[in-house]
mmCIF file of C-alpha atoms in Angstrom:
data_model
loop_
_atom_site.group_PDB
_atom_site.id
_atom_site.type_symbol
_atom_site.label_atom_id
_atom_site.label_comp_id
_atom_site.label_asym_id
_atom_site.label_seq_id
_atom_site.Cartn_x
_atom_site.Cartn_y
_atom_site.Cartn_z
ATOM 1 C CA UNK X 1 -8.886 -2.969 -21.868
ATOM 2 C CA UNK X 2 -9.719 -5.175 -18.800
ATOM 3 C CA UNK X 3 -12.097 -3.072 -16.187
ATOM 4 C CA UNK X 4 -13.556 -4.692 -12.917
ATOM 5 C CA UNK X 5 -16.375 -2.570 -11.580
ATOM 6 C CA UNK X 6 -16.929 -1.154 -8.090
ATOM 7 C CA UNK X 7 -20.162 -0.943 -6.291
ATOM 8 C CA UNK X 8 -20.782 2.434 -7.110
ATOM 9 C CA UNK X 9 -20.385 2.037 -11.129
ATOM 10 C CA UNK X 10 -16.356 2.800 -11.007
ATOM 11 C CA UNK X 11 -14.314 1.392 -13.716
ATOM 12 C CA UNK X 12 -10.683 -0.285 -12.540
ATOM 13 C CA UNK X 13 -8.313 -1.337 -14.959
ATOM 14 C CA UNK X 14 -6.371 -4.165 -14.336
ATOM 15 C CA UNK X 15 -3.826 -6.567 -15.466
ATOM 16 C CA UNK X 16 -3.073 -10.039 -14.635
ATOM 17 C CA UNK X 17 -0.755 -12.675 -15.378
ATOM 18 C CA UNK X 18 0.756 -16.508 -14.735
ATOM 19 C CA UNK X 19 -1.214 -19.118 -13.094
ATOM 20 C CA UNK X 20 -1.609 -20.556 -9.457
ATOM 21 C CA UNK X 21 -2.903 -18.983 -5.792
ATOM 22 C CA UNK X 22 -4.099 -15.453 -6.585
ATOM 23 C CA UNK X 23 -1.842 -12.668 -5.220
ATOM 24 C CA UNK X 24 -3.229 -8.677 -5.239
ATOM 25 C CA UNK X 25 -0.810 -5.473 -5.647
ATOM 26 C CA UNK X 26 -2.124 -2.306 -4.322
ATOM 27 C CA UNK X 27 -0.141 0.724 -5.246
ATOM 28 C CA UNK X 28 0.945 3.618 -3.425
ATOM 29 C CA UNK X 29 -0.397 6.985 -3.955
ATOM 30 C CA UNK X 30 2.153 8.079 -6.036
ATOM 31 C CA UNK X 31 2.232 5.080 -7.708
ATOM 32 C CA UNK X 32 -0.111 2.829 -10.709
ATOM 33 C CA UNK X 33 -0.425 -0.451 -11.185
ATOM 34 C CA UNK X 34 2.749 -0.245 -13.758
ATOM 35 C CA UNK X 35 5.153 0.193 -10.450
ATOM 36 C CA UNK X 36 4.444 -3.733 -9.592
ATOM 37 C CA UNK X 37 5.988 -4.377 -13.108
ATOM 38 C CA UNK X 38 8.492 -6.361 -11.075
ATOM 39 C CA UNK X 39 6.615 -8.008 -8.547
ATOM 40 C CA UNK X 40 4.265 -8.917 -11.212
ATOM 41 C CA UNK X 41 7.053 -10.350 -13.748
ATOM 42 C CA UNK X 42 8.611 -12.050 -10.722
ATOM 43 C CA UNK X 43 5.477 -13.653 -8.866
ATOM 44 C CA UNK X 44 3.821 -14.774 -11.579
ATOM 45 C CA UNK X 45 6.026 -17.353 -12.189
ATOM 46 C CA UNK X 46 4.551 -19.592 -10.014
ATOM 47 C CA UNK X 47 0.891 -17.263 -9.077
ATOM 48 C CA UNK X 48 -2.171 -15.534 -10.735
ATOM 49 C CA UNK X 49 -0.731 -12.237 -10.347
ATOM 50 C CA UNK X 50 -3.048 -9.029 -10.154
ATOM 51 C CA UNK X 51 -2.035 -5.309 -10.239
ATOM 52 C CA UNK X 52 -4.737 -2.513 -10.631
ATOM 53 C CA UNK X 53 -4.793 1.047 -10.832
ATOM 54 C CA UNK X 54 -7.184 2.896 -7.984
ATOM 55 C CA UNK X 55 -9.763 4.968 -8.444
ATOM 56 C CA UNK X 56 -8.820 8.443 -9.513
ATOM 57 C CA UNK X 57 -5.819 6.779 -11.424
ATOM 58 C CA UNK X 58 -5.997 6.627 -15.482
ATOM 59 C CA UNK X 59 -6.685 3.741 -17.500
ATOM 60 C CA UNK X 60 -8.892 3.635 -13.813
ATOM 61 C CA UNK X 61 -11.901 6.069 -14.223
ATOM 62 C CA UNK X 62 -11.809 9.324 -12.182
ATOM 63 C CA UNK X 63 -14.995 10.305 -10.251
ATOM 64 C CA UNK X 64 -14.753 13.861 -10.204
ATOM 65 C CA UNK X 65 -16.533 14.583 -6.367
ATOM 66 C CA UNK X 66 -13.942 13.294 -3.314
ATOM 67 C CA UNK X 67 -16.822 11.856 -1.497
ATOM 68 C CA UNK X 68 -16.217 8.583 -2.946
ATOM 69 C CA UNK X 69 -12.540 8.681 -2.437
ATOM 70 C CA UNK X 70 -12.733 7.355 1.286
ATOM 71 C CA UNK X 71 -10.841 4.891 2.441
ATOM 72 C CA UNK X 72 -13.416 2.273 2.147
ATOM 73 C CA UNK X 73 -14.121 2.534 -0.818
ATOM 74 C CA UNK X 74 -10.476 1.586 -1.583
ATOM 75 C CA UNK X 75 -10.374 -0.982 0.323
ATOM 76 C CA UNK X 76 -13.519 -2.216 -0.968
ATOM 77 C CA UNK X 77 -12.299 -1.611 -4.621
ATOM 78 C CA UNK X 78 -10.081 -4.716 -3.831
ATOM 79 C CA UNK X 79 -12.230 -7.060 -2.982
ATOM 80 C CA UNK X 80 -14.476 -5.754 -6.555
ATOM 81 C CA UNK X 81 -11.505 -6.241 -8.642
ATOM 82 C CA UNK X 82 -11.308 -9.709 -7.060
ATOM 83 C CA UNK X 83 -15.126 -10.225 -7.143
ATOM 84 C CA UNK X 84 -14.906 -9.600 -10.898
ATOM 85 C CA UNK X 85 -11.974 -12.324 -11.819
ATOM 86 C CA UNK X 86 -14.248 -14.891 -9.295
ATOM 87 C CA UNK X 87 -11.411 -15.387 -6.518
ATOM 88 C CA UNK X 88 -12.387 -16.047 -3.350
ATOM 89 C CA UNK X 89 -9.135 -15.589 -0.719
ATOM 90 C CA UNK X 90 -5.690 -13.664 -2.070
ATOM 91 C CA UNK X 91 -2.416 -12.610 -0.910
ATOM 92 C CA UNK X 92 -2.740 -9.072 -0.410
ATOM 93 C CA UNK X 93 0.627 -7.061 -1.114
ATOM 94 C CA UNK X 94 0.129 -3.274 -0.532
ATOM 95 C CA UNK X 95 2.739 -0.204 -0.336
ATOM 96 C CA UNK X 96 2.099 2.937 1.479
ATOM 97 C CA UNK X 97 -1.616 4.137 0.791
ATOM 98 C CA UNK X 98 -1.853 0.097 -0.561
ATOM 99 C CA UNK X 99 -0.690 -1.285 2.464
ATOM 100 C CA UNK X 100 -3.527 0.586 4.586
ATOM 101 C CA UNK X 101 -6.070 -0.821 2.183
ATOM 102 C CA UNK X 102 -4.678 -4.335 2.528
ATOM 103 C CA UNK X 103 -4.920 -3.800 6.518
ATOM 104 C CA UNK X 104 -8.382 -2.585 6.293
ATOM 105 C CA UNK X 105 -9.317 -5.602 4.535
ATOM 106 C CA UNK X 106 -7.687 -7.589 7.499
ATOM 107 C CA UNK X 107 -9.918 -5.896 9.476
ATOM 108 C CA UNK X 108 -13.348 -6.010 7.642
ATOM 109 C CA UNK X 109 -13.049 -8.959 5.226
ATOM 110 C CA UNK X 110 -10.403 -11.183 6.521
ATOM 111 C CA UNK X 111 -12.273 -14.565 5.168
ATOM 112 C CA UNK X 112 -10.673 -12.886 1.360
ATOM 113 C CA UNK X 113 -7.310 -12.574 2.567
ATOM 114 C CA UNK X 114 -4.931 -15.221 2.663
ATOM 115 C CA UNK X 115 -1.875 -12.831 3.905
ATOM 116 C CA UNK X 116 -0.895 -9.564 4.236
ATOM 117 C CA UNK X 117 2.093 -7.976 3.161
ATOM 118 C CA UNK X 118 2.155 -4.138 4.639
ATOM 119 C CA UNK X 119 5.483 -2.004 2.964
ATOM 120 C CA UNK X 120 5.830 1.292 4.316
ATOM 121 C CA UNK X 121 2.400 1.635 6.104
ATOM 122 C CA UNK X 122 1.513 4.288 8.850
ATOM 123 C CA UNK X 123 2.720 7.533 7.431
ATOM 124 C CA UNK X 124 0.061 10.459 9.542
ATOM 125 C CA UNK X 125 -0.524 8.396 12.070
ATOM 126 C CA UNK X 126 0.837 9.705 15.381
ATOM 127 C CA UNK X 127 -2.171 11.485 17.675
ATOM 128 C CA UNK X 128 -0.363 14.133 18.325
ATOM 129 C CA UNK X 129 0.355 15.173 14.792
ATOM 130 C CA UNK X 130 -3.034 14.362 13.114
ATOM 131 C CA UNK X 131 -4.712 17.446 12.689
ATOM 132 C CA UNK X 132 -1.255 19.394 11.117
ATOM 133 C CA UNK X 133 -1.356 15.938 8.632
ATOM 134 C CA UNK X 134 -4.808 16.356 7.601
ATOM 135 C CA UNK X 135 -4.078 20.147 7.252
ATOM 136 C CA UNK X 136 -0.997 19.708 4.824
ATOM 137 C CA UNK X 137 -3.112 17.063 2.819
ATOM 138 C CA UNK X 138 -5.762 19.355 2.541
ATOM 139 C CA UNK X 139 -2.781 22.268 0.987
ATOM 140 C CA UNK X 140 -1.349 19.360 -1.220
ATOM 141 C CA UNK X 141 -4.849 18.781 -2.552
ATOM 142 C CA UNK X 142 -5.180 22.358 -3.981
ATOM 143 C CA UNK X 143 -1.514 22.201 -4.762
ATOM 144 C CA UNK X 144 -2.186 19.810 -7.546
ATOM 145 C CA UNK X 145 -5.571 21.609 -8.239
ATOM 146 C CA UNK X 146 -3.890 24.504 -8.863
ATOM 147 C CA UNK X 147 -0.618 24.477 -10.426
ATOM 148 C CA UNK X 148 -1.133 20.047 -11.797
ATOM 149 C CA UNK X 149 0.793 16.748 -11.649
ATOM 150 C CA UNK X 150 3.799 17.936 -13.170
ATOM 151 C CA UNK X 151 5.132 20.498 -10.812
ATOM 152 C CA UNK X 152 3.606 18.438 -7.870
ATOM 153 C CA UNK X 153 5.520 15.393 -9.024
ATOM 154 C CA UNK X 154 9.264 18.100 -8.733
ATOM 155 C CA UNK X 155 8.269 18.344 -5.143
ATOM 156 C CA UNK X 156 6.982 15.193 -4.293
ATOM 157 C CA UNK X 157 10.707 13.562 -5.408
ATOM 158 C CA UNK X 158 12.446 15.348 -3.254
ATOM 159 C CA UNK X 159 10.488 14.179 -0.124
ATOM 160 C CA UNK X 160 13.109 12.999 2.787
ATOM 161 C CA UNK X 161 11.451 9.375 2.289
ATOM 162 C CA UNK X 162 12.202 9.278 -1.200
ATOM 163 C CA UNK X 163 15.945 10.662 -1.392
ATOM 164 C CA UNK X 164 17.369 6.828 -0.785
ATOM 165 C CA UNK X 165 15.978 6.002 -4.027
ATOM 166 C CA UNK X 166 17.624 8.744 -5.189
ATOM 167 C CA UNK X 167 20.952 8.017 -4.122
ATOM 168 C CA UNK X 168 20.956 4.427 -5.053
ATOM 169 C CA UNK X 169 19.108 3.945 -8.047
ATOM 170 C CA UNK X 170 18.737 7.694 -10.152
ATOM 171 C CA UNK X 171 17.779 6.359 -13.562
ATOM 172 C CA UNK X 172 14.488 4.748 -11.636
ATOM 173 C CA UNK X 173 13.936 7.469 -9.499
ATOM 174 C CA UNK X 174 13.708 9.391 -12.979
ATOM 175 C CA UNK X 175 11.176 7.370 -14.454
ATOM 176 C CA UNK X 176 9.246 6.996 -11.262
ATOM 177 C CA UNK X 177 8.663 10.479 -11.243
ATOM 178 C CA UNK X 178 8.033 11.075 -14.838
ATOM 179 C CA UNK X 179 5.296 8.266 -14.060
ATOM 180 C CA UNK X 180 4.100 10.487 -11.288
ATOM 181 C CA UNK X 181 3.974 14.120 -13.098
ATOM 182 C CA UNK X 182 1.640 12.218 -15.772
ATOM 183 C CA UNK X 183 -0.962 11.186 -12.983
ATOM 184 C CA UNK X 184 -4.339 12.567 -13.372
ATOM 185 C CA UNK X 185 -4.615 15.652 -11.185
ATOM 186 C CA UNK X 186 -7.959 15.771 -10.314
ATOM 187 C CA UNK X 187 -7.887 12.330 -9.257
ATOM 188 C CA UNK X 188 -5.015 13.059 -7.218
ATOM 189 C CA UNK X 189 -6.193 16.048 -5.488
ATOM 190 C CA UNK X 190 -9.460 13.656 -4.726
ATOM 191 C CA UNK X 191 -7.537 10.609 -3.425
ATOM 192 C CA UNK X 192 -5.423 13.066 -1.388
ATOM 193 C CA UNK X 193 -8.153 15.282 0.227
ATOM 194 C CA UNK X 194 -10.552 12.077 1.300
ATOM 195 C CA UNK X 195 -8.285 9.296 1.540
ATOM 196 C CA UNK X 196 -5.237 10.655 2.860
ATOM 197 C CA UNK X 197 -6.683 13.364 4.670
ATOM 198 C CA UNK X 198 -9.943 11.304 6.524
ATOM 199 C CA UNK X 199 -8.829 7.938 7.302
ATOM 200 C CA UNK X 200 -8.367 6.589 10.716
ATOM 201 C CA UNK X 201 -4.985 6.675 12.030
ATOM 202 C CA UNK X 202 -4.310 3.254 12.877
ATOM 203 C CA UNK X 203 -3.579 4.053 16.890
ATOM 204 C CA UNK X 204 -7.077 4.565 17.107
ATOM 205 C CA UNK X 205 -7.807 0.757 15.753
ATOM 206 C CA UNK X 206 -5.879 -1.136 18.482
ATOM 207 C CA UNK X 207 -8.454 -3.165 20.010
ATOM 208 C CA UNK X 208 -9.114 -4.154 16.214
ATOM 209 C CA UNK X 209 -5.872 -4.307 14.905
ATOM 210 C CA UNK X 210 -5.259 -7.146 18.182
ATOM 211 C CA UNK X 211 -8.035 -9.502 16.639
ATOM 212 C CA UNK X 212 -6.851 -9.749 12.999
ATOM 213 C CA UNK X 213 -6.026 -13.618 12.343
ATOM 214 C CA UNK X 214 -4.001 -12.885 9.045
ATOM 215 C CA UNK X 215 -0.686 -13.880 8.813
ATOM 216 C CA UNK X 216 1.317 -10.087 8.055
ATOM 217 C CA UNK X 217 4.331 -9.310 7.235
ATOM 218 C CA UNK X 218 5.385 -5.442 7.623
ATOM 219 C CA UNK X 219 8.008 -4.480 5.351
ATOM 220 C CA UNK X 220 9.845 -0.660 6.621
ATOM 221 C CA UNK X 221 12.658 0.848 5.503
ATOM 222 C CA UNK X 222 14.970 2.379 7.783
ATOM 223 C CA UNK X 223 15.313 5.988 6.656
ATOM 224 C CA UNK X 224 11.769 6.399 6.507
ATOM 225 C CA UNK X 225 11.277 7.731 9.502
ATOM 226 C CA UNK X 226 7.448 8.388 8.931
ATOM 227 C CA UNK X 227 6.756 4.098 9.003
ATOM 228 C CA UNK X 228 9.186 3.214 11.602
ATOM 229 C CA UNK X 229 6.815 3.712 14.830
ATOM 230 C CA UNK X 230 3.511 2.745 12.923
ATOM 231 C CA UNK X 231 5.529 -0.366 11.768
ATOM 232 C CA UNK X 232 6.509 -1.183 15.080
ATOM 233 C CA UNK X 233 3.367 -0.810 16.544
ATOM 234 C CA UNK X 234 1.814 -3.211 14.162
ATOM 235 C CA UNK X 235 4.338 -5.567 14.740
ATOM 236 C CA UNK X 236 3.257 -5.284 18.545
ATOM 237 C CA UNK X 237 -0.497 -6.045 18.109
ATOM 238 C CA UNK X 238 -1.165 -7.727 14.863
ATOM 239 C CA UNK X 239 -0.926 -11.493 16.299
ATOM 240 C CA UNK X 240 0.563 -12.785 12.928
ATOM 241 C CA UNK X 241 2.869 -10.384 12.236
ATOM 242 C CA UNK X 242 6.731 -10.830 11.722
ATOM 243 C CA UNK X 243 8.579 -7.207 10.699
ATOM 244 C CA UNK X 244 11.959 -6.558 8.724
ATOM 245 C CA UNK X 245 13.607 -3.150 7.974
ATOM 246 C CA UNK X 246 15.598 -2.864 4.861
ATOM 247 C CA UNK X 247 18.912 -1.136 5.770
ATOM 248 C CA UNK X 248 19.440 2.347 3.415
ATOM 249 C CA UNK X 249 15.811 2.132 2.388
ATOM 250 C CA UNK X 250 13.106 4.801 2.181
ATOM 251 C CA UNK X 251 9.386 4.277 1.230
ATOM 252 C CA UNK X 252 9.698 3.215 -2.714
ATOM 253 C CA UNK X 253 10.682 -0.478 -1.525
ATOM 254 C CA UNK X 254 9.312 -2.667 -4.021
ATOM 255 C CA UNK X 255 11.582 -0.640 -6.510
ATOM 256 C CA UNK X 256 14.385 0.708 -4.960
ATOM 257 C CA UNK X 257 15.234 -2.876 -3.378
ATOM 258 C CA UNK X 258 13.283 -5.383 -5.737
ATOM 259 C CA UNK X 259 15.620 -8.313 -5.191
ATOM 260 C CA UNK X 260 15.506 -7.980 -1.418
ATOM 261 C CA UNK X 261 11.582 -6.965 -1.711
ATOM 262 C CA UNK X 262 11.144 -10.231 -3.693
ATOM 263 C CA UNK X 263 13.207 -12.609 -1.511
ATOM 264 C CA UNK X 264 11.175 -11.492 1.546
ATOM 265 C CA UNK X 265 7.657 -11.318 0.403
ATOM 266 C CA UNK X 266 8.039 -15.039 -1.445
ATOM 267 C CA UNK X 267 9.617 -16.678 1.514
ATOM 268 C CA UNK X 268 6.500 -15.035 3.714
ATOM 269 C CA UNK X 269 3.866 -16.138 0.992
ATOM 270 C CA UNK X 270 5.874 -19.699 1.032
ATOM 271 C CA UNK X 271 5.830 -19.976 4.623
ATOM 272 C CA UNK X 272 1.979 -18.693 5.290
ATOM 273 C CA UNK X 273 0.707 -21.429 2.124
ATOM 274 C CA UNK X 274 2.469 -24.383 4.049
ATOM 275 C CA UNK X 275 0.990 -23.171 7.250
ATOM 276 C CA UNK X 276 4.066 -21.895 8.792
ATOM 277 C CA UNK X 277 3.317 -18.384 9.672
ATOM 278 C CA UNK X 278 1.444 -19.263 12.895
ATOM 279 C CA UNK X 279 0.375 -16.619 15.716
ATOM 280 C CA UNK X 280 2.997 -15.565 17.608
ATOM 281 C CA UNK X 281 3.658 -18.034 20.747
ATOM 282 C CA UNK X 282 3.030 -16.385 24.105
ATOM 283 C CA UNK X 283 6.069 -17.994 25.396
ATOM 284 C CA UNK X 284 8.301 -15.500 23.065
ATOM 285 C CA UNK X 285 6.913 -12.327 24.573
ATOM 286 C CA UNK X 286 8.656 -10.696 27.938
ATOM 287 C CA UNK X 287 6.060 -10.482 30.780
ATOM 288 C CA UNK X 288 5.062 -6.953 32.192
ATOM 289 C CA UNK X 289 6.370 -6.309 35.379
ATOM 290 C CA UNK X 290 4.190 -6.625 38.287
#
């Protein structure tokens, strides 16, 4: 099996496939590297395509301490799986717990990114509500230390953001969550008490979040309600950034609308490589009032 290892002597399986500019999938945290199956069977057409299980996910080794689940080191776990094939710059496409990573390496490495594609991103970030987040990830942590994956994985699926793909698509809802109930609980429990729980919410990054060259594009859908502000506000400070919603769409949006999550994403990558996914022109914005 193909392993790329971290700084700190992690193994993380990978696949890859097709030829051309190098494009990155980072999965969501209920997710693996199989739920870009087809992203991956779609881009790699015409790009070297790359999809990798995180730390704490199986065939991905599972430290067994959450101190080295932080959020940079899985941001940084990226840029090692990258280091390891010898690629330079990417197109990052992340979802959820993905698409934070991907942001985070706008922020601290954006020389290695060649775009940004953020789907569902934001989820605990309001101020107000921080401390009750970090609280409930803290109780969903022991919840799959104590009673495991499986039973997790029956409450996780009925999550408000995830009814639409419910509704629209039940046979991959099924198999999304039979994915899920097979995920290694410790590893979960880890990624969900350090990651989840401890990273910045991205109101506090602002000033940051303003100086980011990369071109973005933030990807929301429109019944999850979680994304819609933090998605907005992105849209309002990342300089490159253009934003859709997807109309009767929660927060699985690479597979509950993989046509329409396709379409976007390869007109965005086909725009930003012929250098037309340029910084927003001041001449579009509406002045503040004086």
């Amino acid at each position: 099996m193909p392993y790329a290892v971290t700084s700190d002597n992690v193994r993380l399986y990978f696949e890859e496939a097709g030829t051309g500019t190098p494009i990155i999938f980072l999965h969501e945290f209920a997710a693996d590297h199989t739920n870009w199956e087809p992203q991956m069977r779609y881009f790699s057409r015409g790009h070297r395509c790359i999809a990798y299980s995180a730390r704490g996910y199986t065939p991905s080794d599972v430290p067994p301490t959450s101190d080295v689940y932080t959020y940079k080191h899985f941001y940084t776990d990226a840029l090692a799986v990258l280091d390891h094939l010898g690629i330079a710059k990417a197109h990052f496409i992340g979802l959820s717990m993905g698409a934070y990573s991907s942001l985070q390496i706008g922020l601290n490495a954006p020389e290695r990114a060649l775009s940004m594609t953020l789907a569902g991103v934001g989820s605990g970030s309001p101020i107000e509500n921080l401390e009750a987040f970090r609280k409930q990830c803290l109780a969903n942590a022991e919840q799959y230390e104590k009673i495991g994956s499986v039973e997790v994985a029956k409450v996780t699926r009925e999550a408000p953001s995830r009814i639409p793909f419910l509704v629209k698509d039940p046979r991959g809802h099924a198999d999304f969550y039979a994915a899920l109930a097979r995920h290694d609980a410790k590893g979960s429990a880890n990624t969900m008490r350090s990651f989840q729980g401890g990273r910045p919410s991205i109101y506090t990054l602002t000033d940051a979040i303003r100086n980011v060259p990369t071109p973005a594009l933030i990807i929301c859908g429109d019944e999850d309600d979680n994304c819609i502000e933090p998605s907005l506000f992105l849209k309002q400070h990342l300089p490159a950034a253009g934003l859709t919603f997807f109309p009767k769409s929660g927060h699985v949006l690479n597979l509950e609308e993989p046509a329409l999550f396709n379409e976007m994403v390869e007109r965005f990558i086909a725009l930003v490589e012929a250098g037309r996914w340029p910084v927003r022109d001041p001449r579009s914005m509406v002045a503040a009032p004086v």
